[in-house]
Short mmCIF file of C-alpha atoms and ligand atoms in Angstrom, two decimals:
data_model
loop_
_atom_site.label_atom_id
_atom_site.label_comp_id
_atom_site.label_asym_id
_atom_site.label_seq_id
_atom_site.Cartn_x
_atom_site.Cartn_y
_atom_site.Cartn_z
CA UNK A 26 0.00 0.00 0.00
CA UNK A 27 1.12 3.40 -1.17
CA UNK A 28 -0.75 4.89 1.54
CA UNK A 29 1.54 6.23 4.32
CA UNK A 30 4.44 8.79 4.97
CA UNK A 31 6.97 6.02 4.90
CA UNK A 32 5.98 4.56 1.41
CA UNK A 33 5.14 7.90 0.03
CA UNK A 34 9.05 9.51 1.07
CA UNK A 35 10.31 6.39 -0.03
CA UNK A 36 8.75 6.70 -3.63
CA UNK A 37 9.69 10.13 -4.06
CA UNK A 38 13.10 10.11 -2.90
CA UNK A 39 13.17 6.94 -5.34
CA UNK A 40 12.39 9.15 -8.27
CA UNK A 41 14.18 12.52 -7.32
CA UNK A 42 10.83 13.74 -7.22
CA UNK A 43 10.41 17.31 -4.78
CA UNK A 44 6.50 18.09 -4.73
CA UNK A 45 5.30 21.47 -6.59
CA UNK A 46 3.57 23.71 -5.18
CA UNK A 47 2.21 25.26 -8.33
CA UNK A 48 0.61 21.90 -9.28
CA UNK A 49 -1.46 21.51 -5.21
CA UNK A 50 0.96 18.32 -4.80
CA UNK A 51 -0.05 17.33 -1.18
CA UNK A 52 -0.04 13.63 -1.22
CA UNK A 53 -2.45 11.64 1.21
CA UNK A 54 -0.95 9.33 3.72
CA UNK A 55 -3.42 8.26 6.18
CA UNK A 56 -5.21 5.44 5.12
CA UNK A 57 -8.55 5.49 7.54
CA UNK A 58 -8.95 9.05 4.94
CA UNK A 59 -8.91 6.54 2.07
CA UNK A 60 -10.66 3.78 3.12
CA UNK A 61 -13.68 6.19 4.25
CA UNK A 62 -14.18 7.67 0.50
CA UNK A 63 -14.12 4.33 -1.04
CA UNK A 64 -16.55 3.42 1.29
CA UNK A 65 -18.72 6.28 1.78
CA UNK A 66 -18.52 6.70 -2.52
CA UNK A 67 -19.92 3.07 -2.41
CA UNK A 68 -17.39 1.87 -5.45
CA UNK A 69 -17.96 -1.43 -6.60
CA UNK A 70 -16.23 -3.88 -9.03
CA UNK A 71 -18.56 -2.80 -11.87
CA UNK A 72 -18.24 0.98 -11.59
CA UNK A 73 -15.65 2.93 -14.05
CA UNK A 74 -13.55 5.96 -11.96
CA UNK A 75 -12.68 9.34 -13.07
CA UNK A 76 -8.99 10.34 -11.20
CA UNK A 77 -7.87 14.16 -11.10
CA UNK A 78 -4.66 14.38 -10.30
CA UNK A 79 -3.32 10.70 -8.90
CA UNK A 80 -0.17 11.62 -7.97
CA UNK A 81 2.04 8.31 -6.76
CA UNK A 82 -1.14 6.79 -6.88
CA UNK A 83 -2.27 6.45 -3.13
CA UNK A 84 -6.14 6.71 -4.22
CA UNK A 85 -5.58 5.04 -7.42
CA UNK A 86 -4.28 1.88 -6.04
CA UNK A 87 -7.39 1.93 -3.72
CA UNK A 88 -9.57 2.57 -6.60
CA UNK A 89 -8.12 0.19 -8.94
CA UNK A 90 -8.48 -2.42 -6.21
CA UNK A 91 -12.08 -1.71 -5.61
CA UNK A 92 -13.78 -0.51 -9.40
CA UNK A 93 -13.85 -2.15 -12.43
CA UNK A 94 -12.03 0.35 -14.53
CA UNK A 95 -10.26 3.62 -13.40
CA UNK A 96 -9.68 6.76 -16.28
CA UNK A 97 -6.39 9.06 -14.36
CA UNK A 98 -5.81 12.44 -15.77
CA UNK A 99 -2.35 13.56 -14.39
CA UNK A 100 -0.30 16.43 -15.78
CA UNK A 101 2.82 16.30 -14.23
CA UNK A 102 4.95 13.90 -16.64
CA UNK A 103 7.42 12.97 -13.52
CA UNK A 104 4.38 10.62 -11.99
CA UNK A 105 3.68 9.17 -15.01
CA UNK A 106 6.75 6.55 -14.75
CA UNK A 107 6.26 6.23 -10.94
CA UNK A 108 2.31 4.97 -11.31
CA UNK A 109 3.42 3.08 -14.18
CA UNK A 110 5.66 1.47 -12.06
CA UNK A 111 4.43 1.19 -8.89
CA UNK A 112 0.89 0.26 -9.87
CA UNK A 113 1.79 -2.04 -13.36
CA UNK A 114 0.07 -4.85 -12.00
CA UNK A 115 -3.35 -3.15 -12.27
CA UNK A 116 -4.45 -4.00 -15.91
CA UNK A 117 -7.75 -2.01 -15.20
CA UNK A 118 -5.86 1.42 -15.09
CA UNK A 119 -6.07 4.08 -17.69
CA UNK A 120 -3.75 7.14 -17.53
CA UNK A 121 -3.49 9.61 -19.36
CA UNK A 122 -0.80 12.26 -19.39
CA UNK A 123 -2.66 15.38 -19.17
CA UNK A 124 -4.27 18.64 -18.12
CA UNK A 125 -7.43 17.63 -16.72
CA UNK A 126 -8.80 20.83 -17.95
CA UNK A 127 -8.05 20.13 -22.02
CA UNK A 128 -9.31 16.74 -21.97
CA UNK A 129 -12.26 15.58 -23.51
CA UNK A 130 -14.37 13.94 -20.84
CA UNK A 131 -16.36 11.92 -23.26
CA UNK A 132 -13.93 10.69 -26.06
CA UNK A 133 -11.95 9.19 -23.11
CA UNK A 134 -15.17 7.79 -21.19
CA UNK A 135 -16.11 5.92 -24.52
CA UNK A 136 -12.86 4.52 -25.16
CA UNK A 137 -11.90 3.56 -21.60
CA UNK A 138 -14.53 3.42 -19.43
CA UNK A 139 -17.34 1.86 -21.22
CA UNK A 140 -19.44 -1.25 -20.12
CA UNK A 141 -19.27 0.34 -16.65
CA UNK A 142 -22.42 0.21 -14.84
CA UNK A 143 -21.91 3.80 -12.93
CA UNK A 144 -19.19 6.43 -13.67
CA UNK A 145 -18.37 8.27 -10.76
CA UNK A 146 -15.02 11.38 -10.37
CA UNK A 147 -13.39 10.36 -7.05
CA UNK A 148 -10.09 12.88 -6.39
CA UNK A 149 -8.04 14.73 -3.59
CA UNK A 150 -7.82 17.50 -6.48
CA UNK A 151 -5.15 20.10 -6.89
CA UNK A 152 -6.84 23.05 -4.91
CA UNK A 153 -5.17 26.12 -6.93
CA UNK A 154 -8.39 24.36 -9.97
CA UNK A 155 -11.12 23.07 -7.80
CA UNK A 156 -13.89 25.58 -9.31
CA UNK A 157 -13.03 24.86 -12.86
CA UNK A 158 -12.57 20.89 -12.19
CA UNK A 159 -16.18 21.11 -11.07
CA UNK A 160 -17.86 23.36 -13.33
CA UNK A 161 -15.73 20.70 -16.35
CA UNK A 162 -16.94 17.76 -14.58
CA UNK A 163 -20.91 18.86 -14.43
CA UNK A 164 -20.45 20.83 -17.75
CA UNK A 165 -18.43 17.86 -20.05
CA UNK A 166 -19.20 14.87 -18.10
CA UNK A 167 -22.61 14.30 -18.21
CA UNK A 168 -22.32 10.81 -18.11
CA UNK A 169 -20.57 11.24 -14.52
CA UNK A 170 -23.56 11.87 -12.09
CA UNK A 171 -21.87 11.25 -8.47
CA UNK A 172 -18.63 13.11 -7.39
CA UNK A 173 -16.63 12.31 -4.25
CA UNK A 174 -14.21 15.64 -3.84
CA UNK A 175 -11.34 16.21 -1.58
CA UNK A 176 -11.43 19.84 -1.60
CA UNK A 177 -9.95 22.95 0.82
CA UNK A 178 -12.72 23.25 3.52
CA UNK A 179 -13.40 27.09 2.96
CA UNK A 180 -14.40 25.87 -0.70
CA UNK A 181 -16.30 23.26 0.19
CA UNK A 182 -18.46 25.33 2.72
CA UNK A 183 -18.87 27.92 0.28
CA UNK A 184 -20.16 25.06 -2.90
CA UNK A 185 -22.75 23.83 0.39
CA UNK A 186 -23.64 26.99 2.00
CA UNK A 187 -27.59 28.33 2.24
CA UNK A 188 -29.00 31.51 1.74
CA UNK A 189 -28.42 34.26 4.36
CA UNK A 190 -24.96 32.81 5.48
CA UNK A 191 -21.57 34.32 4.70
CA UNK A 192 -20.28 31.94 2.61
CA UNK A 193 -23.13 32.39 0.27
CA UNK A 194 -22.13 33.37 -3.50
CA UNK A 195 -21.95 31.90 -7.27
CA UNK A 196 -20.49 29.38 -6.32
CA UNK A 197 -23.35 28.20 -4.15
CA UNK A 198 -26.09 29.29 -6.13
CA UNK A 199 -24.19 27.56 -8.92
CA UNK A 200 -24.49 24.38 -7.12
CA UNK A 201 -27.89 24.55 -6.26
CA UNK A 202 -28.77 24.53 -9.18
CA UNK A 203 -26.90 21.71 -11.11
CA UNK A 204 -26.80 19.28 -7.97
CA UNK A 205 -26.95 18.24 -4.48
CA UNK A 206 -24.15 18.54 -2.33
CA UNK A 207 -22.97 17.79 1.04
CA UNK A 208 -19.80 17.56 3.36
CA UNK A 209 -19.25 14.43 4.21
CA UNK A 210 -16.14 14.69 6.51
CA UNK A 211 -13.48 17.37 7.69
CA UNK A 212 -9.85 15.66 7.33
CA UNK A 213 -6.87 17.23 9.15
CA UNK A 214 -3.51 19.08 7.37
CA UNK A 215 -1.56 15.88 8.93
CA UNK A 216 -3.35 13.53 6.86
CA UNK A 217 -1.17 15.05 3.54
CA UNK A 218 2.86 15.17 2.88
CA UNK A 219 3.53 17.84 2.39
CA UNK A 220 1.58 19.12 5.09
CA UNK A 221 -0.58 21.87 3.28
CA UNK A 222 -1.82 25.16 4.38
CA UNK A 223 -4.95 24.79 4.79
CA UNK A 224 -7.96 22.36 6.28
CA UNK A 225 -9.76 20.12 3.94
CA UNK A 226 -13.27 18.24 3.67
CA UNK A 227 -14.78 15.45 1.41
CA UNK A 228 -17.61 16.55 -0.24
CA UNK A 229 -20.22 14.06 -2.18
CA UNK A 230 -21.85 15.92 -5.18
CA UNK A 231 -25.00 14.35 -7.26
CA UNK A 232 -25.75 15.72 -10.72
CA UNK A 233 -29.63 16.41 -10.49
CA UNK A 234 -31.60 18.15 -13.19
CA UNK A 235 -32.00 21.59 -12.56
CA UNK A 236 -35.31 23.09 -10.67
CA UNK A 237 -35.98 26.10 -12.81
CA UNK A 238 -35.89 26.67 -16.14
CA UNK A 239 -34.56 29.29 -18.27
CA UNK A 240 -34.23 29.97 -21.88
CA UNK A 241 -30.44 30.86 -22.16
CA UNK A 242 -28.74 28.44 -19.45
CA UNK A 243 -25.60 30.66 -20.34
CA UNK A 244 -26.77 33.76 -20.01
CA UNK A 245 -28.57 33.08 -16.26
CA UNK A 246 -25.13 31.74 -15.26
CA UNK A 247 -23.59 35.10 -16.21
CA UNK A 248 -26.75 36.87 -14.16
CA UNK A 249 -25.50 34.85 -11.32
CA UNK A 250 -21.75 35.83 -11.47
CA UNK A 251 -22.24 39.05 -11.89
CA UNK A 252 -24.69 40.02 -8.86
CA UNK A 253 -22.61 38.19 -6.57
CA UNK A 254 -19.79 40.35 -8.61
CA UNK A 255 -19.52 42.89 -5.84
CA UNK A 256 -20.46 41.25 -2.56
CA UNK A 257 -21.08 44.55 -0.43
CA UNK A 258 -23.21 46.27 -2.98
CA UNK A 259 -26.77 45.57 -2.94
CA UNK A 260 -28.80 43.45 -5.85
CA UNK A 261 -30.11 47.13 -7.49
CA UNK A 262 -26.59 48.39 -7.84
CA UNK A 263 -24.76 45.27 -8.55
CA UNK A 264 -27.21 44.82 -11.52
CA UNK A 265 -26.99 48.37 -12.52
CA UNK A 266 -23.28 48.30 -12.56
CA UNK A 267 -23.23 45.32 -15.20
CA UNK A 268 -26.18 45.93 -17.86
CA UNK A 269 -27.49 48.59 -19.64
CA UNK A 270 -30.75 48.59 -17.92
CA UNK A 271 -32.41 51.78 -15.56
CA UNK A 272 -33.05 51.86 -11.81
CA UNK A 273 -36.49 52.19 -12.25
CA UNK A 274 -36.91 48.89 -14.32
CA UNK A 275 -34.90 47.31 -11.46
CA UNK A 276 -36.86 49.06 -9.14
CA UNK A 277 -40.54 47.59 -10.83
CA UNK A 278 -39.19 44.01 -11.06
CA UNK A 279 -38.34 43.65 -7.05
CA UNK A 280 -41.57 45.10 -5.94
CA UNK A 281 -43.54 43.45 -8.66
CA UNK A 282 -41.99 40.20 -6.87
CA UNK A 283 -42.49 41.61 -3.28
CA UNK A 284 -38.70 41.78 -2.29
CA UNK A 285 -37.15 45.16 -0.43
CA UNK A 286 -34.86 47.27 -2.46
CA UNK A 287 -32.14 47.23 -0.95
CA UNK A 288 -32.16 43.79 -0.87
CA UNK A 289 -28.22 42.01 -1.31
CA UNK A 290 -27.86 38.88 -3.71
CA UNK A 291 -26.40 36.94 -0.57
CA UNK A 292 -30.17 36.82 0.70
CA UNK A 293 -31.63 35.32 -2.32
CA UNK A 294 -32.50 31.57 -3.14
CA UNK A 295 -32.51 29.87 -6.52
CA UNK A 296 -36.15 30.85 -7.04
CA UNK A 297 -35.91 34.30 -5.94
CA UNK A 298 -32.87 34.56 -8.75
CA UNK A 299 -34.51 33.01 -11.19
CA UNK A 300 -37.96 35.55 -10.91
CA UNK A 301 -35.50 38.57 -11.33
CA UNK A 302 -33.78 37.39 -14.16
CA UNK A 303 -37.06 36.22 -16.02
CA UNK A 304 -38.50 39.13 -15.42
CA UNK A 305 -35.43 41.72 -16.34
CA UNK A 306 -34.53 39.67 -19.54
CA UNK A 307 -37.24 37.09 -20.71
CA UNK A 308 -40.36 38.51 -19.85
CA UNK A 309 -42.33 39.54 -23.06
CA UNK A 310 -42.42 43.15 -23.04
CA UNK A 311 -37.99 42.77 -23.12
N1 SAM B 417 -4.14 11.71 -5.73
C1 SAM B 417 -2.89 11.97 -5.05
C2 SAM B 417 -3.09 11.77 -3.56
O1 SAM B 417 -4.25 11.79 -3.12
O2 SAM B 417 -2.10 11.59 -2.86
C3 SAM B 417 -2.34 13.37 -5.34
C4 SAM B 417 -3.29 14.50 -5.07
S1 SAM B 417 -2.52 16.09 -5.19
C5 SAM B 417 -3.53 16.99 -4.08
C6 SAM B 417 -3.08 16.76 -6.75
C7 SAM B 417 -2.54 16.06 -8.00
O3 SAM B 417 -3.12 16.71 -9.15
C8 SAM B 417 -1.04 16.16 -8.21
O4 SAM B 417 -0.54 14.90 -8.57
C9 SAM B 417 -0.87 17.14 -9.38
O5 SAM B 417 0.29 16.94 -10.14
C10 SAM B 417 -2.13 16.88 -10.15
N2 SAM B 417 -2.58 17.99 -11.02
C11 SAM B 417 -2.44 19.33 -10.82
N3 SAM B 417 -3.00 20.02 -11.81
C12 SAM B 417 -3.55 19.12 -12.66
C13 SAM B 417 -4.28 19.24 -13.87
N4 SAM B 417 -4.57 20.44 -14.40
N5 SAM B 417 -4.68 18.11 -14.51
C14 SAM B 417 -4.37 16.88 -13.97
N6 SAM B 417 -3.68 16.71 -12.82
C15 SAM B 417 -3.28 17.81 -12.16
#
């Protein structure tokens, strides 16, 4: 097993390999960590496994062990020798030498990873690209409906937080409305070599369709970006700042749908969202 500081020092000193920073290289060592996402991401021997980022391969060898198939995207080119290597006995291993964020998802799924009964993206992903990862992954992958994240704890209470709380912004609202997700557990800095800066959680994500519906997915998405643009501004002047459209129009749309003025994006729900943007940019007399 890969999984522990001994093994992991050991591999890296046996490949002149220093961890970069620029690429969120914290490797996991502490096996309970592991063995609670393979269990908690219910793998099985007939599911095929998405990998960002495996690293020397501590949660690929778990995952190799436990799924059918396993598709690993890694873009640094000193691991690829070391996981083909140190984990050449697993003939159910795909990886591919890459950024995660030029690949195309599908092409890959169809020529690895199909036959598989569920596909599901299991990672400890590099931190400095967790937003785009996720946005790729429930953007490209549609096939992919479950996600099992590590992920630096102050993003993954901002992708879970509610309405009304601090945390609440895009990212959130984002979330809402493309999926379900929860925090599953907190794991501790000393679970990683190199230690990193920061805390980190597991969070579970499930694709679900979304509640509301729009004409121009696109352009809501950009609505949502942009009031959340400038956090201590209210809804009105966030919105005035980024479209060519008058107070007064603003003004007509929140009392028409019985919300204050100075109302401030972080108190909105999905819904709430939704009605404004409808009714600024969809409604029939647009
Ligand atoms: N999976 C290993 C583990 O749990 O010990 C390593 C996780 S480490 C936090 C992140 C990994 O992602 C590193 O191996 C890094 O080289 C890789 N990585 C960083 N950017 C990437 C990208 N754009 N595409 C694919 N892999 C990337």
């Amino acid at each position: 097993m890969i999984v522990n500081i001994t093994n992991t020092i050991a591999i890296l000193k046996k490949y002149d390999i220093k961890p970069k920073k620029k690429y969120g290289q914290n490797f996991l060592i502490d096996g309970n960590v592991l063995r609670r996402i393979i269990t908690l991401s219910k793998v099985s021997e007939k599911d095929g496994i998405i990998e960002i980022g495996p690293g020397i391969g501590a949660l690929t060898e778990a995952l190799a062990e436990a799924a059918y198939r396993v598709l690993a995207y890694e873009i640094d080119e000193k691991f690829i020798t070391v996981l083909n290597n140190e984990l050449i006995k697993y003939k159910n291993l795909r990886i591919i030498e890459k950024d995660f964020l030029k690949a195309n998802i599908c092409e890959d799924i169809s020529l690895w990873l199909e036959g598989c009964k569920r596909l599901v993206a299991i990672s400890n992903l590099p931190y400095y690209i967790t937003t785009p990862i996720i946005f790729k992954l429930l953007e490209e992958g549609k096939l992919i409906n479950e996600f099992y994240l590590m992920v630096q704890k102050e993003v993954g209470t901002r992708l879970t937080a509610t309405p009304g709380s601090k945390e609440y912004g895009a990212l959130s609202v984002f979330m809402e409305y493309k999926a379900t997700s929860e925090i599953l557990f907190e794991v501790s800095k000393n679970c990683f070599y190199p230690k990193p800066e920061v805390e980190s959680v597991v969070i579970a994500i499930k694709r679900k369709q979304p509640p509301i519906v729009v004409k121009s997915e696109n352009d809501f998405l950009f609505f949502i970006r942009k009031i959340f643009s400038q956090k201590r501004k209210t809804l009105m002047n966030n919105i005035y700042g980024c479209y060519s459209i008058n107070k007064e129009q603003i003004q007509s749309t929140l009392n028409k749908l019985n919300l204050r003025l100075d109302i401030r994006s972080e108190n909105l729900d999905l819904q709430e969202i939704r009605d404004i943007y409808v009714n600024l940019f969809e409604s029939p007399n647009q």
